[in-house]
């Protein structure tokens, strides 16, 4: 369960003068949160950065919020307990929501292992603006890739709560897109993702 806290009393939401339609017209596309979830090593960062380049080349306003990078700053106070992961997802979800509201296509690359916490982010966004992308890859393949040597460390007992090994990963039940990253190259997966987003987000 992940609950977004109610704001303190005596706060009034300030509405800007530019609405979503004005931003859409200027940018030529809708803003959205493209939320990539999957096991460590499943391809989230690779796909976010590659698909971003493709959309950028087409004139899209884009950003990437990568879990590793956010944990160097905004989320540096959080560890990997389930409670901290929930807070991580909530915080990153709120930042992504702000980016999307000002018109960007914001890619979020976060393990985000808890289904309810991902759904809670979805609920904070307008209908259709949360696009969940499951980087689906068998644990064994992720362990073989081990791009940062984390699975090897976990196997040595150095990372006690490592996702997929000692901590749960709850797969999405109805992601907007599932990318089977063990079955195709990263260029193909990135192209598939970029094309999907073009269809969904380009203003007609
Ligand atoms: N215990 C544990 N479990 C999972 N991952 C760990 C852990 N400790 C460090 N790391 C590294 O941190 C990256 C995951 O951070 P996230 O913010 O995406 O995680 S979460 O969404 O809060 O679960 C993750 O990066 P990716 O491999 O890119 O997913 C790991 O490299
Ligand atoms: N179809 C694919 N999509 C994404 N990455 C892939 C794919 N096939 C192989 N890979 C490789 O898998 C690794 C994924 O690493 P990374 O993107 O850091 O994963 P994550 O961000 O999920 O931890 C990279 O070395 C990448 O080149």
PDB file of C-alpha atoms and ligand atoms in Angstrom:
ATOM      1  CA  UNK A   1       0.000   0.000   0.000  1.00  0.00           C
ATOM      2  CA  UNK A   2       1.324   3.423  -0.904  1.00  0.00           C
ATOM      3  CA  UNK A   3      -0.707   6.419   0.116  1.00  0.00           C
ATOM      4  CA  UNK A   4      -0.019   9.909  -1.067  1.00  0.00           C
ATOM      5  CA  UNK A   5      -0.148  12.170   2.014  1.00  0.00           C
ATOM      6  CA  UNK A   6      -2.734  14.933   2.097  1.00  0.00           C
ATOM      7  CA  UNK A   7      -1.217  18.430   1.966  1.00  0.00           C
ATOM      8  CA  UNK A   8      -1.165  20.463   5.177  1.00  0.00           C
ATOM      9  CA  UNK A   9      -4.111  22.715   5.916  1.00  0.00           C
ATOM     10  CA  UNK A  10      -4.279  26.286   4.600  1.00  0.00           C
ATOM     11  CA  UNK A  11      -2.734  25.572   1.208  1.00  0.00           C
ATOM     12  CA  UNK A  12      -4.389  26.571  -2.048  1.00  0.00           C
ATOM     13  CA  UNK A  13      -3.341  25.044  -5.396  1.00  0.00           C
ATOM     14  CA  UNK A  14      -2.093  27.775  -7.756  1.00  0.00           C
ATOM     15  CA  UNK A  15      -3.236  27.271 -11.332  1.00  0.00           C
ATOM     16  CA  UNK A  16      -0.968  28.621 -14.085  1.00  0.00           C
ATOM     17  CA  UNK A  17      -2.088  30.506 -17.171  1.00  0.00           C
ATOM     18  CA  UNK A  18      -0.784  27.980 -19.709  1.00  0.00           C
ATOM     19  CA  UNK A  19      -2.898  24.854 -19.935  1.00  0.00           C
ATOM     20  CA  UNK A  20      -2.086  21.408 -21.350  1.00  0.00           C
ATOM     21  CA  UNK A  21      -3.651  22.268 -24.714  1.00  0.00           C
ATOM     22  CA  UNK A  22      -1.384  25.301 -25.183  1.00  0.00           C
ATOM     23  CA  UNK A  23       1.698  23.246 -24.357  1.00  0.00           C
ATOM     24  CA  UNK A  24       0.544  20.421 -26.638  1.00  0.00           C
ATOM     25  CA  UNK A  25       0.023  22.837 -29.508  1.00  0.00           C
ATOM     26  CA  UNK A  26       3.482  24.400 -29.058  1.00  0.00           C
ATOM     27  CA  UNK A  27       5.314  21.052 -28.628  1.00  0.00           C
ATOM     28  CA  UNK A  28       3.393  18.981 -31.141  1.00  0.00           C
ATOM     29  CA  UNK A  29       2.908  16.221 -28.570  1.00  0.00           C
ATOM     30  CA  UNK A  30       1.291  15.481 -25.232  1.00  0.00           C
ATOM     31  CA  UNK A  31       3.204  15.380 -21.992  1.00  0.00           C
ATOM     32  CA  UNK A  32       3.357  11.977 -20.330  1.00  0.00           C
ATOM     33  CA  UNK A  33       5.169   9.801 -17.830  1.00  0.00           C
ATOM     34  CA  UNK A  34       6.745   6.731 -19.428  1.00  0.00           C
ATOM     35  CA  UNK A  35       7.411   4.489 -16.440  1.00  0.00           C
ATOM     36  CA  UNK A  36       9.910   1.702 -17.123  1.00  0.00           C
ATOM     37  CA  UNK A  37       9.815  -1.019 -14.477  1.00  0.00           C
ATOM     38  CA  UNK A  38      11.744  -4.252 -14.270  1.00  0.00           C
ATOM     39  CA  UNK A  39      14.451  -6.220 -12.515  1.00  0.00           C
ATOM     40  CA  UNK A  40      17.950  -4.761 -12.207  1.00  0.00           C
ATOM     41  CA  UNK A  41      19.654  -5.444 -15.528  1.00  0.00           C
ATOM     42  CA  UNK A  42      16.385  -5.830 -17.456  1.00  0.00           C
ATOM     43  CA  UNK A  43      17.156  -2.820 -19.675  1.00  0.00           C
ATOM     44  CA  UNK A  44      15.290   0.135 -18.162  1.00  0.00           C
ATOM     45  CA  UNK A  45      18.097   2.709 -18.410  1.00  0.00           C
ATOM     46  CA  UNK A  46      19.229   1.523 -21.842  1.00  0.00           C
ATOM     47  CA  UNK A  47      15.718   1.815 -23.263  1.00  0.00           C
ATOM     48  CA  UNK A  48      14.939   5.134 -21.586  1.00  0.00           C
ATOM     49  CA  UNK A  49      18.106   6.797 -22.892  1.00  0.00           C
ATOM     50  CA  UNK A  50      17.861   5.312 -26.391  1.00  0.00           C
ATOM     51  CA  UNK A  51      14.153   6.019 -26.864  1.00  0.00           C
ATOM     52  CA  UNK A  52      14.738   9.545 -25.569  1.00  0.00           C
ATOM     53  CA  UNK A  53      17.336  10.163 -28.290  1.00  0.00           C
ATOM     54  CA  UNK A  54      14.875   9.008 -30.935  1.00  0.00           C
ATOM     55  CA  UNK A  55      12.050  11.246 -29.711  1.00  0.00           C
ATOM     56  CA  UNK A  56      14.439  14.162 -29.211  1.00  0.00           C
ATOM     57  CA  UNK A  57      15.531  13.855 -32.845  1.00  0.00           C
ATOM     58  CA  UNK A  58      11.885  14.257 -33.817  1.00  0.00           C
ATOM     59  CA  UNK A  59      11.578  17.477 -31.825  1.00  0.00           C
ATOM     60  CA  UNK A  60      10.034  16.074 -28.659  1.00  0.00           C
ATOM     61  CA  UNK A  61      10.650  17.741 -25.304  1.00  0.00           C
ATOM     62  CA  UNK A  62      12.030  14.918 -23.165  1.00  0.00           C
ATOM     63  CA  UNK A  63      13.681  14.076 -19.846  1.00  0.00           C
ATOM     64  CA  UNK A  64      14.946  10.932 -18.143  1.00  0.00           C
ATOM     65  CA  UNK A  65      14.636  10.320 -14.411  1.00  0.00           C
ATOM     66  CA  UNK A  66      16.921   7.366 -13.708  1.00  0.00           C
ATOM     67  CA  UNK A  67      16.745   5.627 -10.330  1.00  0.00           C
ATOM     68  CA  UNK A  68      20.505   5.435  -9.888  1.00  0.00           C
ATOM     69  CA  UNK A  69      20.900   9.143 -10.606  1.00  0.00           C
ATOM     70  CA  UNK A  70      18.042  10.242  -8.366  1.00  0.00           C
ATOM     71  CA  UNK A  71      19.514   8.247  -5.506  1.00  0.00           C
ATOM     72  CA  UNK A  72      22.588  10.483  -5.778  1.00  0.00           C
ATOM     73  CA  UNK A  73      20.498  13.517  -4.785  1.00  0.00           C
ATOM     74  CA  UNK A  74      16.740  13.791  -4.377  1.00  0.00           C
ATOM     75  CA  UNK A  75      16.517  10.274  -2.901  1.00  0.00           C
ATOM     76  CA  UNK A  76      19.988   9.981  -1.333  1.00  0.00           C
ATOM     77  CA  UNK A  77      18.387   9.579   2.091  1.00  0.00           C
ATOM     78  CA  UNK A  78      16.547   6.396   1.053  1.00  0.00           C
ATOM     79  CA  UNK A  79      17.700   2.795   1.238  1.00  0.00           C
ATOM     80  CA  UNK A  80      16.139  -0.366  -0.130  1.00  0.00           C
ATOM     81  CA  UNK A  81      13.642  -1.418   2.542  1.00  0.00           C
ATOM     82  CA  UNK A  82      10.136  -1.798   1.110  1.00  0.00           C
ATOM     83  CA  UNK A  83       9.127   1.381   2.928  1.00  0.00           C
ATOM     84  CA  UNK A  84      12.009   3.352   1.423  1.00  0.00           C
ATOM     85  CA  UNK A  85      11.288   1.956  -2.027  1.00  0.00           C
ATOM     86  CA  UNK A  86       7.647   3.094  -1.667  1.00  0.00           C
ATOM     87  CA  UNK A  87       8.810   6.577  -0.743  1.00  0.00           C
ATOM     88  CA  UNK A  88      11.305   6.526  -3.623  1.00  0.00           C
ATOM     89  CA  UNK A  89       8.544   5.718  -6.102  1.00  0.00           C
ATOM     90  CA  UNK A  90       6.213   8.319  -4.610  1.00  0.00           C
ATOM     91  CA  UNK A  91       8.871  11.035  -4.755  1.00  0.00           C
ATOM     92  CA  UNK A  92      10.004  10.216  -8.271  1.00  0.00           C
ATOM     93  CA  UNK A  93       6.375   9.960  -9.352  1.00  0.00           C
ATOM     94  CA  UNK A  94       5.717  13.471  -8.094  1.00  0.00           C
ATOM     95  CA  UNK A  95       8.735  14.893  -9.924  1.00  0.00           C
ATOM     96  CA  UNK A  96       7.711  13.076 -13.099  1.00  0.00           C
ATOM     97  CA  UNK A  97       4.185  14.457 -12.740  1.00  0.00           C
ATOM     98  CA  UNK A  98       5.557  18.003 -12.646  1.00  0.00           C
ATOM     99  CA  UNK A  99       7.660  17.401 -15.781  1.00  0.00           C
ATOM    100  CA  UNK A 100       4.688  15.905 -17.625  1.00  0.00           C
ATOM    101  CA  UNK A 101       2.413  18.758 -16.569  1.00  0.00           C
ATOM    102  CA  UNK A 102       4.768  21.247 -18.199  1.00  0.00           C
ATOM    103  CA  UNK A 103       4.611  19.240 -21.427  1.00  0.00           C
ATOM    104  CA  UNK A 104       7.587  16.887 -21.377  1.00  0.00           C
ATOM    105  CA  UNK A 105       7.687  13.217 -22.155  1.00  0.00           C
ATOM    106  CA  UNK A 106       9.487  12.046 -19.049  1.00  0.00           C
ATOM    107  CA  UNK A 107      11.018   8.588 -18.946  1.00  0.00           C
ATOM    108  CA  UNK A 108      11.309   7.078 -15.477  1.00  0.00           C
ATOM    109  CA  UNK A 109      13.743   4.166 -15.149  1.00  0.00           C
ATOM    110  CA  UNK A 110      13.119   2.701 -11.710  1.00  0.00           C
ATOM    111  CA  UNK A 111      13.042  -0.921 -10.520  1.00  0.00           C
ATOM    112  CA  UNK A 112       9.779   0.092  -8.782  1.00  0.00           C
ATOM    113  CA  UNK A 113       9.021  -3.445  -7.594  1.00  0.00           C
ATOM    114  CA  UNK A 114       5.737  -2.752  -5.801  1.00  0.00           C
ATOM    115  CA  UNK A 115       2.589  -2.873  -7.938  1.00  0.00           C
ATOM    116  CA  UNK A 116       0.465  -0.797  -5.563  1.00  0.00           C
ATOM    117  CA  UNK A 117       3.071   1.962  -5.446  1.00  0.00           C
ATOM    118  CA  UNK A 118       3.221   2.106  -9.255  1.00  0.00           C
ATOM    119  CA  UNK A 119      -0.582   2.208  -9.370  1.00  0.00           C
ATOM    120  CA  UNK A 120      -0.555   5.046  -6.843  1.00  0.00           C
ATOM    121  CA  UNK A 121       1.599   7.113  -9.227  1.00  0.00           C
ATOM    122  CA  UNK A 122      -0.771   6.287 -12.083  1.00  0.00           C
ATOM    123  CA  UNK A 123      -3.686   7.567 -10.023  1.00  0.00           C
ATOM    124  CA  UNK A 124      -1.959  10.936  -9.508  1.00  0.00           C
ATOM    125  CA  UNK A 125      -1.865  11.568 -13.266  1.00  0.00           C
ATOM    126  CA  UNK A 126      -4.608  12.426 -15.754  1.00  0.00           C
ATOM    127  CA  UNK A 127      -6.094   9.393 -17.519  1.00  0.00           C
ATOM    128  CA  UNK A 128      -3.744   8.164 -20.254  1.00  0.00           C
ATOM    129  CA  UNK A 129      -0.716  10.163 -19.108  1.00  0.00           C
ATOM    130  CA  UNK A 130       0.916   7.270 -17.216  1.00  0.00           C
ATOM    131  CA  UNK A 131       2.407   4.764 -19.620  1.00  0.00           C
ATOM    132  CA  UNK A 132       3.745   1.713 -17.848  1.00  0.00           C
ATOM    133  CA  UNK A 133       6.435  -0.183 -19.740  1.00  0.00           C
ATOM    134  CA  UNK A 134       7.451  -3.564 -18.376  1.00  0.00           C
ATOM    135  CA  UNK A 135      11.037  -4.463 -19.222  1.00  0.00           C
ATOM    136  CA  UNK A 136      10.377  -8.161 -19.022  1.00  0.00           C
ATOM    137  CA  UNK A 137      13.503 -10.252 -18.729  1.00  0.00           C
ATOM    138  CA  UNK A 138      14.065 -13.573 -16.916  1.00  0.00           C
ATOM    139  CA  UNK A 139      16.033 -13.271 -13.695  1.00  0.00           C
ATOM    140  CA  UNK A 140      18.634 -15.682 -15.044  1.00  0.00           C
ATOM    141  CA  UNK A 141      19.356 -13.419 -18.029  1.00  0.00           C
ATOM    142  CA  UNK A 142      19.565 -10.335 -15.787  1.00  0.00           C
ATOM    143  CA  UNK A 143      22.009 -12.228 -13.573  1.00  0.00           C
ATOM    144  CA  UNK A 144      24.115 -13.193 -16.576  1.00  0.00           C
ATOM    145  CA  UNK A 145      24.151  -9.601 -17.873  1.00  0.00           C
ATOM    146  CA  UNK A 146      24.852  -8.144 -14.447  1.00  0.00           C
ATOM    147  CA  UNK A 147      25.906  -4.785 -15.987  1.00  0.00           C
ATOM    148  CA  UNK A 148      26.985  -3.294 -12.644  1.00  0.00           C
ATOM    149  CA  UNK A 149      28.166  -6.437 -10.886  1.00  0.00           C
ATOM    150  CA  UNK A 150      25.295  -6.132  -8.390  1.00  0.00           C
ATOM    151  CA  UNK A 151      24.009  -9.707  -8.723  1.00  0.00           C
ATOM    152  CA  UNK A 152      27.528 -10.988  -8.084  1.00  0.00           C
ATOM    153  CA  UNK A 153      27.737  -8.857  -4.940  1.00  0.00           C
ATOM    154  CA  UNK A 154      24.272 -10.028  -3.838  1.00  0.00           C
ATOM    155  CA  UNK A 155      25.346 -13.659  -4.344  1.00  0.00           C
ATOM    156  CA  UNK A 156      28.291 -12.990  -2.031  1.00  0.00           C
ATOM    157  CA  UNK A 157      25.831 -11.737   0.593  1.00  0.00           C
ATOM    158  CA  UNK A 158      26.966  -8.124   0.216  1.00  0.00           C
ATOM    159  CA  UNK A 159      23.510  -6.746  -0.769  1.00  0.00           C
ATOM    160  CA  UNK A 160      21.015  -8.401   1.563  1.00  0.00           C
ATOM    161  CA  UNK A 161      17.820  -6.937   0.065  1.00  0.00           C
ATOM    162  CA  UNK A 162      18.646  -7.136  -3.622  1.00  0.00           C
ATOM    163  CA  UNK A 163      15.561  -7.191  -5.890  1.00  0.00           C
ATOM    164  CA  UNK A 164      14.739 -10.503  -7.523  1.00  0.00           C
ATOM    165  CA  UNK A 165      17.063 -12.377  -5.168  1.00  0.00           C
ATOM    166  CA  UNK A 166      16.179 -11.349  -1.613  1.00  0.00           C
ATOM    167  CA  UNK A 167      13.435  -8.767  -2.186  1.00  0.00           C
ATOM    168  CA  UNK A 168      10.240  -9.150  -4.253  1.00  0.00           C
ATOM    169  CA  UNK A 169       9.515  -7.877  -7.750  1.00  0.00           C
ATOM    170  CA  UNK A 170       5.802  -7.662  -8.596  1.00  0.00           C
ATOM    171  CA  UNK A 171       5.255  -7.720 -12.350  1.00  0.00           C
ATOM    172  CA  UNK A 172       2.693  -5.352 -13.880  1.00  0.00           C
ATOM    173  CA  UNK A 173      -0.645  -7.016 -14.648  1.00  0.00           C
ATOM    174  CA  UNK A 174      -1.696  -4.629 -17.410  1.00  0.00           C
ATOM    175  CA  UNK A 175       1.260  -2.588 -18.604  1.00  0.00           C
ATOM    176  CA  UNK A 176       0.656  -0.403 -21.643  1.00  0.00           C
ATOM    177  CA  UNK A 177       3.700  -2.046 -23.256  1.00  0.00           C
ATOM    178  CA  UNK A 178       5.739  -5.155 -22.475  1.00  0.00           C
ATOM    179  CA  UNK A 179       9.222  -5.277 -23.961  1.00  0.00           C
ATOM    180  CA  UNK A 180      10.834  -8.727 -23.906  1.00  0.00           C
ATOM    181  CA  UNK A 181      14.411  -7.598 -23.660  1.00  0.00           C
ATOM    182  CA  UNK A 182      15.905 -11.099 -23.640  1.00  0.00           C
ATOM    183  CA  UNK A 183      14.469 -11.842 -27.075  1.00  0.00           C
ATOM    184  CA  UNK A 184      15.745  -8.920 -29.149  1.00  0.00           C
ATOM    185  CA  UNK A 185      18.578  -6.406 -29.259  1.00  0.00           C
ATOM    186  CA  UNK A 186      18.399  -3.112 -27.426  1.00  0.00           C
ATOM    187  CA  UNK A 187      18.168  -1.104 -30.689  1.00  0.00           C
ATOM    188  CA  UNK A 188      15.079  -3.076 -31.691  1.00  0.00           C
ATOM    189  CA  UNK A 189      13.469  -2.672 -28.268  1.00  0.00           C
ATOM    190  CA  UNK A 190      14.196   1.058 -28.226  1.00  0.00           C
ATOM    191  CA  UNK A 191      12.746   1.456 -31.701  1.00  0.00           C
ATOM    192  CA  UNK A 192       9.623  -0.454 -30.631  1.00  0.00           C
ATOM    193  CA  UNK A 193       9.213   1.785 -27.596  1.00  0.00           C
ATOM    194  CA  UNK A 194       9.787   5.011 -29.542  1.00  0.00           C
ATOM    195  CA  UNK A 195       7.258   4.000 -32.207  1.00  0.00           C
ATOM    196  CA  UNK A 196       4.682   3.107 -29.562  1.00  0.00           C
ATOM    197  CA  UNK A 197       5.156   6.497 -27.931  1.00  0.00           C
ATOM    198  CA  UNK A 198       4.944   8.357 -31.231  1.00  0.00           C
ATOM    199  CA  UNK A 199       1.548   6.784 -31.866  1.00  0.00           C
ATOM    200  CA  UNK A 200       0.313   7.612 -28.384  1.00  0.00           C
ATOM    201  CA  UNK A 201       1.704  11.076 -27.863  1.00  0.00           C
ATOM    202  CA  UNK A 202       2.037  12.949 -31.133  1.00  0.00           C
ATOM    203  CA  UNK A 203      -0.605  15.662 -31.441  1.00  0.00           C
ATOM    204  CA  UNK A 204      -2.800  15.181 -34.520  1.00  0.00           C
TER     205      UNK A 204
HETATM  206  N1  LIG B   1      19.031  -3.794  -2.727  1.00  0.00           N
HETATM  207  C1  LIG B   1      18.952  -3.343  -3.980  1.00  0.00           C
HETATM  208  N2  LIG B   1      17.917  -3.729  -4.771  1.00  0.00           N
HETATM  209  C2  LIG B   1      17.829  -3.264  -6.015  1.00  0.00           C
HETATM  210  N3  LIG B   1      18.705  -2.404  -6.591  1.00  0.00           N
HETATM  211  C3  LIG B   1      19.762  -1.997  -5.847  1.00  0.00           C
HETATM  212  C4  LIG B   1      19.928  -2.456  -4.526  1.00  0.00           C
HETATM  213  N4  LIG B   1      21.058  -1.882  -4.029  1.00  0.00           N
HETATM  214  C5  LIG B   1      21.575  -1.120  -5.006  1.00  0.00           C
HETATM  215  N5  LIG B   1      20.797  -1.168  -6.094  1.00  0.00           N
HETATM  216  C6  LIG B   1      21.038  -0.386  -7.318  1.00  0.00           C
HETATM  217  O1  LIG B   1      20.072   0.658  -7.284  1.00  0.00           O
HETATM  218  C7  LIG B   1      19.277   0.642  -8.451  1.00  0.00           C
HETATM  219  C8  LIG B   1      17.782   0.559  -8.106  1.00  0.00           C
HETATM  220  O2  LIG B   1      17.328   1.762  -7.593  1.00  0.00           O
HETATM  221  P1  LIG B   1      15.799   2.142  -7.762  1.00  0.00           P
HETATM  222  O3  LIG B   1      15.638   3.494  -7.170  1.00  0.00           O
HETATM  223  O4  LIG B   1      15.407   1.963  -9.191  1.00  0.00           O
HETATM  224  O5  LIG B   1      15.066   1.034  -6.869  1.00  0.00           O
HETATM  225  S1  LIG B   1      13.572   1.021  -6.316  1.00  0.00           S
HETATM  226  O6  LIG B   1      12.674   1.409  -7.403  1.00  0.00           O
HETATM  227  O7  LIG B   1      13.472   1.947  -5.197  1.00  0.00           O
HETATM  228  O8  LIG B   1      13.349  -0.376  -5.861  1.00  0.00           O
HETATM  229  C9  LIG B   1      19.629  -0.577  -9.246  1.00  0.00           C
HETATM  230  O9  LIG B   1      19.841  -0.105 -10.561  1.00  0.00           O
HETATM  231  P2  LIG B   1      19.312  -0.824 -11.866  1.00  0.00           P
HETATM  232  O10 LIG B   1      20.240  -2.001 -12.033  1.00  0.00           O
HETATM  233  O11 LIG B   1      19.506   0.204 -12.928  1.00  0.00           O
HETATM  234  O12 LIG B   1      17.899  -1.222 -11.721  1.00  0.00           O
HETATM  235  C10 LIG B   1      20.863  -1.169  -8.587  1.00  0.00           C
HETATM  236  O13 LIG B   1      22.006  -0.950  -9.389  1.00  0.00           O
HETATM  237  N1  LIG B   2      16.485  -5.566 -25.720  1.00  0.00           N
HETATM  238  C1  LIG B   2      17.254  -4.964 -24.810  1.00  0.00           C
HETATM  239  N2  LIG B   2      16.813  -3.850 -24.202  1.00  0.00           N
HETATM  240  C2  LIG B   2      17.584  -3.244 -23.250  1.00  0.00           C
HETATM  241  N3  LIG B   2      18.811  -3.663 -22.855  1.00  0.00           N
HETATM  242  C3  LIG B   2      19.288  -4.778 -23.441  1.00  0.00           C
HETATM  243  C4  LIG B   2      18.540  -5.473 -24.435  1.00  0.00           C
HETATM  244  N4  LIG B   2      19.264  -6.543 -24.851  1.00  0.00           N
HETATM  245  C5  LIG B   2      20.414  -6.507 -24.157  1.00  0.00           C
HETATM  246  N5  LIG B   2      20.456  -5.460 -23.304  1.00  0.00           N
HETATM  247  C6  LIG B   2      21.581  -5.143 -22.409  1.00  0.00           C
HETATM  248  O1  LIG B   2      21.169  -5.386 -21.064  1.00  0.00           O
HETATM  249  C7  LIG B   2      21.783  -4.448 -20.177  1.00  0.00           C
HETATM  250  C8  LIG B   2      20.714  -3.684 -19.427  1.00  0.00           C
HETATM  251  O2  LIG B   2      21.326  -2.799 -18.516  1.00  0.00           O
HETATM  252  P1  LIG B   2      20.561  -1.532 -17.945  1.00  0.00           P
HETATM  253  O3  LIG B   2      19.929  -0.766 -19.051  1.00  0.00           O
HETATM  254  O4  LIG B   2      21.522  -0.823 -17.040  1.00  0.00           O
HETATM  255  O5  LIG B   2      19.394  -2.238 -17.098  1.00  0.00           O
HETATM  256  P2  LIG B   2      18.572  -1.639 -15.857  1.00  0.00           P
HETATM  257  O6  LIG B   2      18.512  -0.142 -16.013  1.00  0.00           O
HETATM  258  O7  LIG B   2      17.230  -2.293 -15.941  1.00  0.00           O
HETATM  259  O8  LIG B   2      19.341  -2.070 -14.625  1.00  0.00           O
HETATM  260  C9  LIG B   2      22.638  -3.517 -21.036  1.00  0.00           C
HETATM  261  O9  LIG B   2      23.955  -4.013 -21.029  1.00  0.00           O
HETATM  262  C10 LIG B   2      22.016  -3.687 -22.438  1.00  0.00           C
HETATM  263  O10 LIG B   2      22.935  -3.463 -23.480  1.00  0.00           O
END
